[in-house]
């Protein structure tokens, strides 16, 4: 998309190696506890593959897109050395189930413009992990329509956020006070710049469309 100016419907900046997260600003934030075992493990693996070691001690670590791309390539290189095959430019259309167990997937290869490059191919597997990411409705619809081993889907809650931008100096003043705000110096001073977050929980079920439009 960036270099060839071609939008491929099934393989674009929201998909592939790292998905849309690769092109985020690289903030490593979580609300499940920075020092919990799984979170710490992820941070340590990022350092192992090229992230700066200070993300292990910073309160709000930040990598940046450029670093993320390099780290992901290093991870892929490691996995390739271990015998993992990556099938880029392929679209999974079906998960095969037989006797109540997963037996593999069926997929198609795509040309650079998104058109099909050939017929359907199969990949046998005892286990299939669906980490389908962005815009994956079709694969889950195909799961719901399986003639054998039909899979039930259940809705879950999700968070929606948006950004409101204020001058950093204003937030520093309000959150830190005049004395400390002057020491932030745009993130280069003795005091870190201030931030804030507002959150609310919407009642479930959501109001009907008629109420929301009124």
CSV table of C-alpha atoms in Angstrom, one decimal:
chain,number,residue,atom,x,y,z
A,1,UNK,CA,0.0,0.0,0.0
A,2,UNK,CA,2.7,2.5,1.0
A,3,UNK,CA,5.2,1.7,-1.8
A,4,UNK,CA,3.1,0.4,-4.7
A,5,UNK,CA,0.0,2.5,-3.9
A,6,UNK,CA,-2.2,-0.6,-4.3
A,7,UNK,CA,-4.9,-1.5,-1.7
A,8,UNK,CA,-5.2,-5.2,-1.4
A,9,UNK,CA,-8.5,-6.0,0.3
A,10,UNK,CA,-7.3,-9.2,2.0
A,11,UNK,CA,-3.8,-8.1,2.8
A,12,UNK,CA,-3.1,-4.6,3.7
A,13,UNK,CA,-1.7,-2.4,6.5
A,14,UNK,CA,-4.2,-3.9,8.9
A,15,UNK,CA,-3.1,-7.5,8.4
A,16,UNK,CA,0.0,-9.6,8.1
A,17,UNK,CA,3.1,-9.5,10.2
A,18,UNK,CA,2.1,-7.7,13.4
A,19,UNK,CA,-1.2,-6.5,12.0
A,20,UNK,CA,-2.4,-3.0,12.6
A,21,UNK,CA,-0.4,-2.9,15.8
A,22,UNK,CA,2.8,-2.7,13.9
A,23,UNK,CA,1.9,0.7,12.7
A,24,UNK,CA,0.7,2.1,16.0
A,25,UNK,CA,2.8,4.4,18.1
A,26,UNK,CA,4.2,1.4,20.1
A,27,UNK,CA,2.9,2.2,23.5
A,28,UNK,CA,3.3,-0.8,25.8
A,29,UNK,CA,0.5,-0.2,28.2
A,30,UNK,CA,-1.8,-2.6,30.0
A,31,UNK,CA,-4.3,-2.6,32.8
A,32,UNK,CA,-3.6,-6.2,34.0
A,33,UNK,CA,-0.5,-5.4,35.9
A,34,UNK,CA,3.0,-4.6,34.5
A,35,UNK,CA,4.7,-7.0,36.8
A,36,UNK,CA,2.4,-10.0,36.3
A,37,UNK,CA,4.2,-13.1,34.9
A,38,UNK,CA,2.7,-13.0,31.3
A,39,UNK,CA,3.2,-9.3,30.9
A,40,UNK,CA,6.8,-9.4,32.1
A,41,UNK,CA,7.5,-12.3,29.8
A,42,UNK,CA,6.3,-10.4,26.8
A,43,UNK,CA,8.4,-7.4,27.7
A,44,UNK,CA,11.5,-9.6,28.2
A,45,UNK,CA,11.0,-11.2,24.7
A,46,UNK,CA,10.7,-7.7,23.1
A,47,UNK,CA,14.1,-6.8,24.7
A,48,UNK,CA,15.5,-10.2,23.6
A,49,UNK,CA,14.7,-9.3,19.9
A,50,UNK,CA,15.8,-5.7,19.9
A,51,UNK,CA,13.8,-3.5,22.2
A,52,UNK,CA,15.7,-1.2,24.5
A,53,UNK,CA,16.1,-2.7,28.0
A,54,UNK,CA,14.6,0.4,29.7
A,55,UNK,CA,11.1,-0.8,28.8
A,56,UNK,CA,11.5,-3.3,31.7
A,57,UNK,CA,11.7,-0.5,34.2
A,58,UNK,CA,9.8,2.5,32.7
A,59,UNK,CA,6.3,3.1,34.1
A,60,UNK,CA,4.9,3.8,30.6
A,61,UNK,CA,7.3,2.2,28.1
A,62,UNK,CA,7.1,3.2,24.4
A,63,UNK,CA,8.8,1.6,21.4
A,64,UNK,CA,7.6,3.4,18.3
A,65,UNK,CA,6.8,2.0,14.8
A,66,UNK,CA,10.3,1.9,13.5
A,67,UNK,CA,11.5,-0.3,16.3
A,68,UNK,CA,8.4,-2.6,16.1
A,69,UNK,CA,9.1,-3.4,12.5
A,70,UNK,CA,12.7,-4.4,13.2
A,71,UNK,CA,11.7,-6.4,16.3
A,72,UNK,CA,9.1,-8.4,14.3
A,73,UNK,CA,11.6,-9.2,11.6
A,74,UNK,CA,14.0,-10.5,14.2
A,75,UNK,CA,11.3,-12.7,15.7
A,76,UNK,CA,10.4,-14.0,12.3
A,77,UNK,CA,14.0,-14.8,11.6
A,78,UNK,CA,14.3,-16.7,14.9
A,79,UNK,CA,11.1,-18.8,14.2
A,80,UNK,CA,12.3,-19.5,10.6
A,81,UNK,CA,15.6,-20.9,12.0
A,82,UNK,CA,13.5,-23.2,14.2
A,83,UNK,CA,11.6,-24.6,11.2
A,84,UNK,CA,8.5,-22.4,11.1
A,85,UNK,CA,7.1,-21.7,7.6
A,86,UNK,CA,5.4,-18.3,7.0
A,87,UNK,CA,2.8,-18.3,4.2
A,88,UNK,CA,2.4,-14.6,3.3
A,89,UNK,CA,-0.1,-13.5,0.7
A,90,UNK,CA,-2.5,-16.3,1.6
A,91,UNK,CA,-6.1,-16.2,2.8
A,92,UNK,CA,-7.7,-18.9,4.9
A,93,UNK,CA,-11.2,-19.7,3.8
A,94,UNK,CA,-12.2,-22.7,5.8
A,95,UNK,CA,-11.2,-24.7,8.9
A,96,UNK,CA,-11.6,-28.4,8.3
A,97,UNK,CA,-13.3,-30.5,10.9
A,98,UNK,CA,-13.7,-34.3,10.9
A,99,UNK,CA,-15.0,-36.5,13.7
A,100,UNK,CA,-15.4,-33.5,15.9
A,101,UNK,CA,-11.7,-32.6,15.6
A,102,UNK,CA,-9.8,-30.0,13.6
A,103,UNK,CA,-7.9,-31.5,10.8
A,104,UNK,CA,-6.5,-28.5,9.1
A,105,UNK,CA,-7.3,-25.4,7.0
A,106,UNK,CA,-8.0,-24.6,3.3
A,107,UNK,CA,-6.5,-21.4,1.9
A,108,UNK,CA,-5.8,-19.6,-1.4
A,109,UNK,CA,-2.8,-17.7,-2.5
A,110,UNK,CA,-3.3,-14.0,-3.6
A,111,UNK,CA,-1.6,-12.0,-6.3
A,112,UNK,CA,-0.1,-8.6,-5.4
A,113,UNK,CA,-3.4,-6.9,-6.6
A,114,UNK,CA,-5.5,-9.1,-4.4
A,115,UNK,CA,-6.8,-11.5,-7.2
A,116,UNK,CA,-6.6,-15.2,-6.7
A,117,UNK,CA,-3.3,-16.8,-7.8
A,118,UNK,CA,-4.6,-20.3,-8.0
A,119,UNK,CA,-6.9,-23.0,-6.7
A,120,UNK,CA,-7.7,-24.0,-3.2
A,121,UNK,CA,-4.9,-25.6,-1.2
A,122,UNK,CA,-5.0,-27.6,2.0
A,123,UNK,CA,-2.8,-27.6,5.1
A,124,UNK,CA,-3.2,-30.5,7.5
A,125,UNK,CA,-2.9,-29.7,11.2
A,126,UNK,CA,-3.8,-31.3,14.6
A,127,UNK,CA,-4.3,-27.9,16.1
A,128,UNK,CA,-5.4,-24.5,14.6
A,129,UNK,CA,-5.0,-21.2,16.4
A,130,UNK,CA,-7.2,-18.5,15.0
A,131,UNK,CA,-5.4,-15.2,15.6
A,132,UNK,CA,-7.3,-13.6,12.7
A,133,UNK,CA,-7.1,-10.0,13.9
A,134,UNK,CA,-8.8,-7.2,11.9
A,135,UNK,CA,-11.9,-7.7,9.7
A,136,UNK,CA,-12.2,-11.4,10.2
A,137,UNK,CA,-16.0,-11.8,10.1
A,138,UNK,CA,-16.0,-14.1,7.1
A,139,UNK,CA,-13.8,-16.8,8.7
A,140,UNK,CA,-16.0,-16.8,11.8
A,141,UNK,CA,-19.1,-17.0,9.7
A,142,UNK,CA,-17.7,-20.1,8.0
A,143,UNK,CA,-17.1,-21.7,11.4
A,144,UNK,CA,-20.7,-21.1,12.3
A,145,UNK,CA,-21.9,-22.8,9.1
A,146,UNK,CA,-19.7,-26.0,9.5
A,147,UNK,CA,-21.8,-29.1,8.8
A,148,UNK,CA,-19.8,-31.0,11.4
A,149,UNK,CA,-18.3,-29.7,14.6
A,150,UNK,CA,-20.2,-26.4,14.5
A,151,UNK,CA,-18.7,-23.8,16.8
A,152,UNK,CA,-20.8,-21.6,18.9
A,153,UNK,CA,-19.9,-17.9,19.0
A,154,UNK,CA,-20.6,-15.6,22.0
A,155,UNK,CA,-20.4,-11.8,22.1
A,156,UNK,CA,-18.0,-10.1,24.6
A,157,UNK,CA,-17.6,-6.6,25.8
A,158,UNK,CA,-15.1,-4.3,24.1
A,159,UNK,CA,-13.6,-0.9,24.7
A,160,UNK,CA,-13.9,2.0,22.3
A,161,UNK,CA,-11.6,5.0,22.7
A,162,UNK,CA,-10.9,8.3,21.0
A,163,UNK,CA,-8.2,10.9,21.3
A,164,UNK,CA,-8.8,14.5,22.6
A,165,UNK,CA,-5.8,16.7,22.1
A,166,UNK,CA,-4.9,19.5,24.5
A,167,UNK,CA,-1.7,21.5,24.8
A,168,UNK,CA,0.8,19.5,26.9
A,169,UNK,CA,1.6,22.6,28.9
A,170,UNK,CA,-2.1,22.9,29.9
A,171,UNK,CA,-2.2,19.3,31.1
A,172,UNK,CA,1.1,19.7,33.0
A,173,UNK,CA,-0.2,22.8,34.7
A,174,UNK,CA,-3.5,21.1,35.7
A,175,UNK,CA,-2.1,17.8,36.8
A,176,UNK,CA,1.3,18.8,38.3
A,177,UNK,CA,0.8,22.3,39.4
A,178,UNK,CA,2.9,25.4,38.5
A,179,UNK,CA,6.0,24.4,40.4
A,180,UNK,CA,6.4,21.0,38.9
A,181,UNK,CA,5.0,21.8,35.4
A,182,UNK,CA,7.8,24.1,34.7
A,183,UNK,CA,10.3,21.3,35.3
A,184,UNK,CA,8.7,18.9,32.7
A,185,UNK,CA,10.4,20.7,29.8
A,186,UNK,CA,8.5,18.8,27.1
A,187,UNK,CA,9.6,15.4,28.4
A,188,UNK,CA,13.3,16.3,28.8
A,189,UNK,CA,13.2,17.7,32.3
A,190,UNK,CA,13.4,16.2,35.8
A,191,UNK,CA,9.6,15.6,35.9
A,192,UNK,CA,7.8,13.5,33.4
A,193,UNK,CA,5.0,15.1,31.4
A,194,UNK,CA,1.5,14.6,32.8
A,195,UNK,CA,-1.4,12.7,31.2
A,196,UNK,CA,-4.9,11.7,32.1
A,197,UNK,CA,-7.6,9.2,31.1
A,198,UNK,CA,-11.4,9.4,31.4
A,199,UNK,CA,-13.5,6.2,31.2
A,200,UNK,CA,-17.2,5.3,31.5
A,201,UNK,CA,-19.1,2.0,31.3
A,202,UNK,CA,-22.1,1.8,29.0
A,203,UNK,CA,-25.1,-0.1,30.4
A,204,UNK,CA,-25.8,-3.5,28.9
A,205,UNK,CA,-27.8,-4.1,26.8
A,206,UNK,CA,-27.1,-1.0,24.7
A,207,UNK,CA,-30.0,1.5,24.2
A,208,UNK,CA,-32.0,0.8,21.1
A,209,UNK,CA,-31.3,2.7,17.9
A,210,UNK,CA,-34.6,4.7,18.3
A,211,UNK,CA,-33.5,6.0,21.8
A,212,UNK,CA,-30.0,6.8,20.6
A,213,UNK,CA,-31.3,8.8,17.7
A,214,UNK,CA,-33.8,10.8,19.7
